[in-house]
Tab-separated table of C-alpha atoms and ligand atoms in Angstrom:
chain	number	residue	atom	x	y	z
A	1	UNK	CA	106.089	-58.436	128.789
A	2	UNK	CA	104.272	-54.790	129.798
A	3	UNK	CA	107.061	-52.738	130.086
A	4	UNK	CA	106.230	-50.583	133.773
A	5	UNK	CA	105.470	-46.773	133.214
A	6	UNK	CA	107.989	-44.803	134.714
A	7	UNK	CA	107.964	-41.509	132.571
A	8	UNK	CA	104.855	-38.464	131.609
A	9	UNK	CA	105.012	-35.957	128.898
A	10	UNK	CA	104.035	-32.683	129.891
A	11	UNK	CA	103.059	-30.457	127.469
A	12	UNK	CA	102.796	-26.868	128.488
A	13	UNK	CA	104.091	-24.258	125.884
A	14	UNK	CA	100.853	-22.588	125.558
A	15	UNK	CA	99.974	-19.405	124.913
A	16	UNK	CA	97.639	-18.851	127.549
A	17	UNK	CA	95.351	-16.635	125.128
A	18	UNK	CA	92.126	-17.191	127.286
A	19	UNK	CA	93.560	-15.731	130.527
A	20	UNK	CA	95.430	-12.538	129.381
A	21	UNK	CA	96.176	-10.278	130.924
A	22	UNK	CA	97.027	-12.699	133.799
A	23	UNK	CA	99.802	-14.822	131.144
A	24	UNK	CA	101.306	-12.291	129.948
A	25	UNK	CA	104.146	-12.516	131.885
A	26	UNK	CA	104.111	-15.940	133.716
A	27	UNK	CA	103.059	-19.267	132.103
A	28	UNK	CA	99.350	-20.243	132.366
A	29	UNK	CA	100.417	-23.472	134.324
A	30	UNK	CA	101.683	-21.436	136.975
A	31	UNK	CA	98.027	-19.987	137.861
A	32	UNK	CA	97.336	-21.319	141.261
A	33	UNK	CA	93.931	-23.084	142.293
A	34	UNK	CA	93.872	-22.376	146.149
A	35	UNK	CA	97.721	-21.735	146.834
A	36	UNK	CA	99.279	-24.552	144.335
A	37	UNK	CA	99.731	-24.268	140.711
A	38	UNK	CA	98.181	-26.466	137.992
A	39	UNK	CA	101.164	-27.587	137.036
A	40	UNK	CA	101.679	-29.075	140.669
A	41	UNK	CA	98.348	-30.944	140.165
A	42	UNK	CA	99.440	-32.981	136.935
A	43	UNK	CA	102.770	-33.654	138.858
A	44	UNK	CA	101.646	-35.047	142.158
A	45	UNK	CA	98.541	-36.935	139.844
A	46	UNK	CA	101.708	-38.876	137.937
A	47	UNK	CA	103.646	-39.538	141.055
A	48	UNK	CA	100.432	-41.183	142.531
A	49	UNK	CA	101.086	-43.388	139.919
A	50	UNK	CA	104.401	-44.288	140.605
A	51	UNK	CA	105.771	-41.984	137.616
A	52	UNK	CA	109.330	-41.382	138.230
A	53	UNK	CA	110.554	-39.180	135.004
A	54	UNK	CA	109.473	-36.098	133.922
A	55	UNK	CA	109.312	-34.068	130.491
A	56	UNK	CA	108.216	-30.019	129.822
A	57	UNK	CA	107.627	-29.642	126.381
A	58	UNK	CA	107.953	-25.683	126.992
A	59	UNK	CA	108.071	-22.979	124.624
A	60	UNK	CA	109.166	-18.657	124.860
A	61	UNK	CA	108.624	-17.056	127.738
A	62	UNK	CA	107.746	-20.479	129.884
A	63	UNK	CA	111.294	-20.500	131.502
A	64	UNK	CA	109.515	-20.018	135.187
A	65	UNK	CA	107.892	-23.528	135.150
A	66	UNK	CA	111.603	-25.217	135.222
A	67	UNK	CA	112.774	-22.625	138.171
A	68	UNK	CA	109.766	-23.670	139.493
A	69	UNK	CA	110.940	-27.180	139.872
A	70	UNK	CA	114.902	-26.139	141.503
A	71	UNK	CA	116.035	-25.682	144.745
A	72	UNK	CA	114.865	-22.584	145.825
A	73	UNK	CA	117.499	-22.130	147.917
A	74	UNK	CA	117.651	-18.972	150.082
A	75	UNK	CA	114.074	-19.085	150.243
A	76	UNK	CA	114.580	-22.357	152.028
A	77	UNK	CA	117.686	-20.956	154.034
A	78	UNK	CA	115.416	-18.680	155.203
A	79	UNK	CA	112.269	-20.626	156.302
A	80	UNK	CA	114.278	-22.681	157.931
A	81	UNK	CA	116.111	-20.038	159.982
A	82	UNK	CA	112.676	-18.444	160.865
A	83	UNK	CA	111.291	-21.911	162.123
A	84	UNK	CA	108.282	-22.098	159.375
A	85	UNK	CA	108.296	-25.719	159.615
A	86	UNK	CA	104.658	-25.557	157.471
A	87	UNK	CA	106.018	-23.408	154.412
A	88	UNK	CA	109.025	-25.512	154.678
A	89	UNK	CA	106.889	-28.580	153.790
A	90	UNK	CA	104.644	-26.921	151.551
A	91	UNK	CA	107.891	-26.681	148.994
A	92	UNK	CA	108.537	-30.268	148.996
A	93	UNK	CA	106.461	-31.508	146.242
A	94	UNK	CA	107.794	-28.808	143.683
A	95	UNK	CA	111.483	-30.070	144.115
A	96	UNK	CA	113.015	-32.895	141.399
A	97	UNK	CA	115.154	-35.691	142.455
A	98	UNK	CA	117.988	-34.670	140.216
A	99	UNK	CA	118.247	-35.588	136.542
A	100	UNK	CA	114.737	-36.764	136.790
A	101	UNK	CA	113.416	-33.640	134.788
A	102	UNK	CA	113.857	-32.225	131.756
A	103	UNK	CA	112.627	-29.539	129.237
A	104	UNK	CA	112.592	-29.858	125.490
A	105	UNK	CA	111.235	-26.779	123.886
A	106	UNK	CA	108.518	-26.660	121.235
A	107	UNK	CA	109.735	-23.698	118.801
A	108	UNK	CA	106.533	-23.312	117.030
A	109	UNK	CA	102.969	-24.220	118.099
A	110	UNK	CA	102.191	-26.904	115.298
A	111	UNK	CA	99.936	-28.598	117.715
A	112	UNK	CA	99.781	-31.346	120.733
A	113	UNK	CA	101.077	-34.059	118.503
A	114	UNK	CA	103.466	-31.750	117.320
A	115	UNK	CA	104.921	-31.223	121.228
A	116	UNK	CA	104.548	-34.547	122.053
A	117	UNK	CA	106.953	-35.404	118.953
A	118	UNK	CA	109.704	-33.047	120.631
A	119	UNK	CA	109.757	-35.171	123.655
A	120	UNK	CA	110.837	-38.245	121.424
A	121	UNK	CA	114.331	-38.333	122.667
A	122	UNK	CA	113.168	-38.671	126.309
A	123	UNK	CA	110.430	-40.992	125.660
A	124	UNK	CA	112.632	-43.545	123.415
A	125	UNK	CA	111.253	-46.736	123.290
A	126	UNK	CA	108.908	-47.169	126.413
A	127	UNK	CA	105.779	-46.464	127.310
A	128	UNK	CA	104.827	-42.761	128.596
A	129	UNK	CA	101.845	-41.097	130.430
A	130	UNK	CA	100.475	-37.512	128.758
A	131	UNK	CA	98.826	-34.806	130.920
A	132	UNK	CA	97.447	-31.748	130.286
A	133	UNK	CA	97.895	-29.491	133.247
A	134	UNK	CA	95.059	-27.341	132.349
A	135	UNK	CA	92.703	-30.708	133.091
A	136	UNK	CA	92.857	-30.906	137.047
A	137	UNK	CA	90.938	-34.092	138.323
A	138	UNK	CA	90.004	-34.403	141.467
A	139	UNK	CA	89.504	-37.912	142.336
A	140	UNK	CA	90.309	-40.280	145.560
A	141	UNK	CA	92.205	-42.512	143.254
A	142	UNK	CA	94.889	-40.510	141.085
A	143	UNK	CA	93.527	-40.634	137.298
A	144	UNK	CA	96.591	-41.340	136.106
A	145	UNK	CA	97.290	-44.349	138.367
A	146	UNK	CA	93.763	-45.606	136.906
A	147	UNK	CA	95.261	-45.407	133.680
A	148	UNK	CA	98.198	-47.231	134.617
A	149	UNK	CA	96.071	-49.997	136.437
A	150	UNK	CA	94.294	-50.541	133.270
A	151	UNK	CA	97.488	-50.444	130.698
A	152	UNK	CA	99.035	-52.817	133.214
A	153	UNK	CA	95.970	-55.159	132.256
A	154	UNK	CA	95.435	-54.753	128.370
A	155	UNK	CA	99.383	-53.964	127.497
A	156	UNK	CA	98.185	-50.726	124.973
A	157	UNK	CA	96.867	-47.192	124.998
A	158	UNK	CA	95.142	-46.016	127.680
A	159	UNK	CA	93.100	-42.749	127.240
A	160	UNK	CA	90.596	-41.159	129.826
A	161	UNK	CA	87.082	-40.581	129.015
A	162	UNK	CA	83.945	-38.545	129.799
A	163	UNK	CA	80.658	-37.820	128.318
A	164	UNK	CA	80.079	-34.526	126.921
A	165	UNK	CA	77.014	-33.036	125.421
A	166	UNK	CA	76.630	-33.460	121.861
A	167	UNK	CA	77.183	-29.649	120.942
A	168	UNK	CA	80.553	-29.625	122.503
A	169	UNK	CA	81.975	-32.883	120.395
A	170	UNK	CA	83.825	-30.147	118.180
A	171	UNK	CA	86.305	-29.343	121.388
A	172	UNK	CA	87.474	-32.684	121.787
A	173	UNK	CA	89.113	-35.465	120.611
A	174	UNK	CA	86.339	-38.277	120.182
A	175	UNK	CA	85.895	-42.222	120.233
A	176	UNK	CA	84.664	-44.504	118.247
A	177	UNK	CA	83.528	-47.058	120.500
A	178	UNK	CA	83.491	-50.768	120.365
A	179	UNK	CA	82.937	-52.959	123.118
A	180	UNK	CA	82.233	-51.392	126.363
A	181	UNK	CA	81.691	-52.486	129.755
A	182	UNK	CA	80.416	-49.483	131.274
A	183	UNK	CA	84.593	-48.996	132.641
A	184	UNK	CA	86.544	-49.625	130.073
A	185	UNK	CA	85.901	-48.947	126.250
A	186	UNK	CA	87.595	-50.479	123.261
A	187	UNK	CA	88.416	-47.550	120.761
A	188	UNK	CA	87.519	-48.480	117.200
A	189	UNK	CA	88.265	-45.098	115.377
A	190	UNK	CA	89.437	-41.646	117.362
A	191	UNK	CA	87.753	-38.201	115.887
A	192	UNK	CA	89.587	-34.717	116.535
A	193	UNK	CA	87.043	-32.273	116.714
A	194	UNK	CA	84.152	-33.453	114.967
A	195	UNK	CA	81.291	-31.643	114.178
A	196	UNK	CA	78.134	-32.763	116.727
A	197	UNK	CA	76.616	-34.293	113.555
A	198	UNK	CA	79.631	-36.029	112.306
A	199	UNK	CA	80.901	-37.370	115.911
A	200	UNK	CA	80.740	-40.916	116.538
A	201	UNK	CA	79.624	-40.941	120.222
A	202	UNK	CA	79.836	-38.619	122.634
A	203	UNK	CA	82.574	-39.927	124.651
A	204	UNK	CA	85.319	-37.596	125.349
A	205	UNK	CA	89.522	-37.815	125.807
A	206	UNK	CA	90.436	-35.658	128.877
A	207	UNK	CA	94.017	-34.384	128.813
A	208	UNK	CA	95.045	-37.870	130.444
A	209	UNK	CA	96.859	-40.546	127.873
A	210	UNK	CA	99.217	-43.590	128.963
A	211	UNK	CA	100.736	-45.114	125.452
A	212	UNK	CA	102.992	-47.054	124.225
A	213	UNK	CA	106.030	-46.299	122.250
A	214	UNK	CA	104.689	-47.385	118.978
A	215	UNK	CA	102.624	-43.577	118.100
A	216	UNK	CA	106.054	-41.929	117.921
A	217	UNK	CA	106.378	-43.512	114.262
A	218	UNK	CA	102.741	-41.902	113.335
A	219	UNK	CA	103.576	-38.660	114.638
A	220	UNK	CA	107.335	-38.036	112.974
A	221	UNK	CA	105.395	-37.630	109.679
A	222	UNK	CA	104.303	-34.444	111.316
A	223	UNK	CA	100.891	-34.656	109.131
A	224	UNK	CA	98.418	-31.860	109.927
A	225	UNK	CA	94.694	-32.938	110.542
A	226	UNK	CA	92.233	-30.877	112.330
A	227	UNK	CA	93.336	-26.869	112.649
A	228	UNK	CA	96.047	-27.034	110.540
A	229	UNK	CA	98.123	-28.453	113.491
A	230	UNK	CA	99.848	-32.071	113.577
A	231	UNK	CA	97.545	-33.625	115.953
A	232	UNK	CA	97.824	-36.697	118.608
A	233	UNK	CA	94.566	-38.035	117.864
A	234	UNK	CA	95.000	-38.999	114.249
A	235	UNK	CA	98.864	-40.554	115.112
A	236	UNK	CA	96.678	-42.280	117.939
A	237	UNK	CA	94.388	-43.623	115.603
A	238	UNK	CA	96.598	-44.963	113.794
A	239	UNK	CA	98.044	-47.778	116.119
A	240	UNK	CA	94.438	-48.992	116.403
A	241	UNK	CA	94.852	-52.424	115.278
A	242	UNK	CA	98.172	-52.678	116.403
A	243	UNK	CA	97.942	-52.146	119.574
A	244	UNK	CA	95.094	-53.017	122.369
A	245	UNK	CA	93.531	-49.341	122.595
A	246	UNK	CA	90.802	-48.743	125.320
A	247	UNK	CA	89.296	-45.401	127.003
A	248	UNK	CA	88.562	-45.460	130.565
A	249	UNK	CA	85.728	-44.030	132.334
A	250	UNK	CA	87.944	-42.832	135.203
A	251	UNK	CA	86.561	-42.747	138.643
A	252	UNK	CA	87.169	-38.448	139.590
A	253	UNK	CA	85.614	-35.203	138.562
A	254	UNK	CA	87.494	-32.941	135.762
A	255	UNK	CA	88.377	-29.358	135.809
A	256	UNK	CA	88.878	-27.860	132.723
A	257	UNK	CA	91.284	-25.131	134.170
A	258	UNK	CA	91.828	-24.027	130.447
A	259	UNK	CA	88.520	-22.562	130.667
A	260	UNK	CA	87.366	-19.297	132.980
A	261	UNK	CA	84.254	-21.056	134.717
A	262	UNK	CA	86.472	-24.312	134.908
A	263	UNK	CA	89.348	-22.991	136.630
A	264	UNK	CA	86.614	-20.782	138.566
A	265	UNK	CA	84.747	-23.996	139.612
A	266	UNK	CA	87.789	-25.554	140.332
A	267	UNK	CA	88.470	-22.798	142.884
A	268	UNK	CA	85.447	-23.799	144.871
A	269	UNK	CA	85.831	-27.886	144.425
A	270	UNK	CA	89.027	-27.489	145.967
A	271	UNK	CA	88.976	-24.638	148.597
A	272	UNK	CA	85.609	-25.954	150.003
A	273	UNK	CA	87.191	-29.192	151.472
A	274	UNK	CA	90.148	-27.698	153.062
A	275	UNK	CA	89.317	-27.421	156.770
A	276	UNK	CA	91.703	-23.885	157.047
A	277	UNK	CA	89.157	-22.685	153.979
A	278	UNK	CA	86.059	-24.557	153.954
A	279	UNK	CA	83.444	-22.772	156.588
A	280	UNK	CA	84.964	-19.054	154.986
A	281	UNK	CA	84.084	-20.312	151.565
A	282	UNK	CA	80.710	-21.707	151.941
A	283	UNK	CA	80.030	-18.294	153.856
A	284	UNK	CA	80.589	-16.579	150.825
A	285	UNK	CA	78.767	-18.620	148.946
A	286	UNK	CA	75.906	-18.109	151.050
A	287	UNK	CA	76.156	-14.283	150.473
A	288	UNK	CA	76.797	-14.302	146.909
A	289	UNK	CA	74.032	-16.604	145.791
A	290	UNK	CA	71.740	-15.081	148.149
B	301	LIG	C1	93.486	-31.620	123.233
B	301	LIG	C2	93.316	-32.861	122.346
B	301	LIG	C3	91.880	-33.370	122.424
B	301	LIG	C4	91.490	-33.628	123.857
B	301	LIG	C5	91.712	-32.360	124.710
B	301	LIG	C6	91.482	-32.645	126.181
B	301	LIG	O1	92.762	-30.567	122.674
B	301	LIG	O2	93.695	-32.531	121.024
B	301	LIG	O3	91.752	-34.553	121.669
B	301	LIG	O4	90.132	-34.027	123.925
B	301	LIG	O5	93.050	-31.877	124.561
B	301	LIG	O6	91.581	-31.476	126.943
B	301	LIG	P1	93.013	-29.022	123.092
B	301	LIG	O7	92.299	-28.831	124.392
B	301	LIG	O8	94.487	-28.859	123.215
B	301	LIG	O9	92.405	-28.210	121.998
């Protein structure tokens, strides 16, 4: 029996090197595209899916993404009293049904694997969904609920894909592919990094994951691969084999908010459709590209 996915890892204990001075003080995650913080994105992505449970893997410094999630309460005292029905509502997703979230913290950065391992007493036995909050995609479908879709059909790991150019292999985690039907891809062998000459395709992991249980086992030897850090992709690879493993080419476009022009671009994607932004924004676009 596929067991259903109720939970997501969310790793976010980050450093936040590439936008100082902006992180010095507050967590990358909590950098806003439009008015809503990445970290909002990944949440209302896994909820899409019908993702119930929740998991920061946090680390120093990051305490601002769990008051994120509380009852803000005299703000909403006050709203209310004023009549700012709009604002009001605009809080809503950010609040937690109660003892659905929780925050492990990662004491050292020894890599995604590495967080992923802390979250081992909330994941258990079943199967969990991974996301990256500084990927934003921006899809009609949520990417996530893809995932789930196609786990609920093949019973194993589920990891999203994309084509990259060749030159930027070394900034992913790569597949090996087997059988493909232009959607889903059967992963032979997963890559960390590799050198464009060394890669085995070109086919990406985005910072979307649904697996089972059974990579837990692979990643409590806490081996290091790639960077000196204990790494997801090699405890991944391991359960090829064992368990059905496919990446999906997800219906959606990616934002790599991780990245200046990313999160840049993803201002644009995002502010362009919104009919209270959209005719400002594609004025200024008109007068800066002039
Ligand atoms: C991580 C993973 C990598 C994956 C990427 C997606 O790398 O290790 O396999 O392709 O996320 O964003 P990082 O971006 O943390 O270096």
């Amino acid at each position: 029996m596929i067991k259903p996915l109720k939970k997501a890892v969310l790793p976010v204990a980050g450093l936040g090197t590439r936008f100082l001075p902006a992180t010095k003080a507050m967590p990358k995650e909590m950098l806003p595209v439009v008015d809503k913080p990445l970290i909002q994105y990944a949440i209302d992505e896994a909820r899409a899916a019908g993702i119930e449970e929740f998991c920061l893997v946090t680390g120093r410094g990051k305490d601002s993404l769990i008051d994120y999630f509380d009852i803000a309460y005299e703000l909403q005292a006050t709203l209310k009293e004023r009549g700012k029905i709009s604002a009001l509502e605009a809080l809503a997703p950010s609040s937690m049904e109660p003892g659905s979230f929780v925050a492990v913290r990662q004491q050292e950065p020894l890599g995604l694997g590495h967080a992923i391992w802390c979250a081992r007493s909330f994941i258990g036995e079943d199967p969990f969904a991974i996301l990256l909050p500084d990927d934003i995609v921006k899809s009609e479908k949520s990417c996530v609920a893809q995932l789930v879709e196609a786990y609920n059909q093949t019973g194993g790991n589920v990891v999203a894909v994309t084509e990259v150019p060749r030159e930027q292999t070394n900034r992913y985690g790569i597949l090996d592919v087997g059988v493909d039907d232009g959607k889903l891809v059967e992963v032979k062998g997963l890559v960390e990094k590799p050198k464009p000459e060394d890669a085995p395709s070109n086919l990406s992991i985005i910072g979307r994951y649904v697996l089972t249980a059974d990579v837990m086992k692979h990643l409590s030897k806490l081996e290091r691969g790639a960077g000196n850090e204990v790494q997801l992709t090699d405890a991944m690879a391991k359960t090829i084999g064992h368990v059905p493993f496919h990446g999906l080419r997800y219906e959606g476009t990616r934002y790599d908010c991780g990245d200046k022009a990313g999160f840049l671009e993803a201002q644009i994607a995002f502010s362009i459709e919104r009919p209270d932004l959209g005719d400002a924004v594609k004025e200024f676009l008109k007068k800066y590209t002039a």
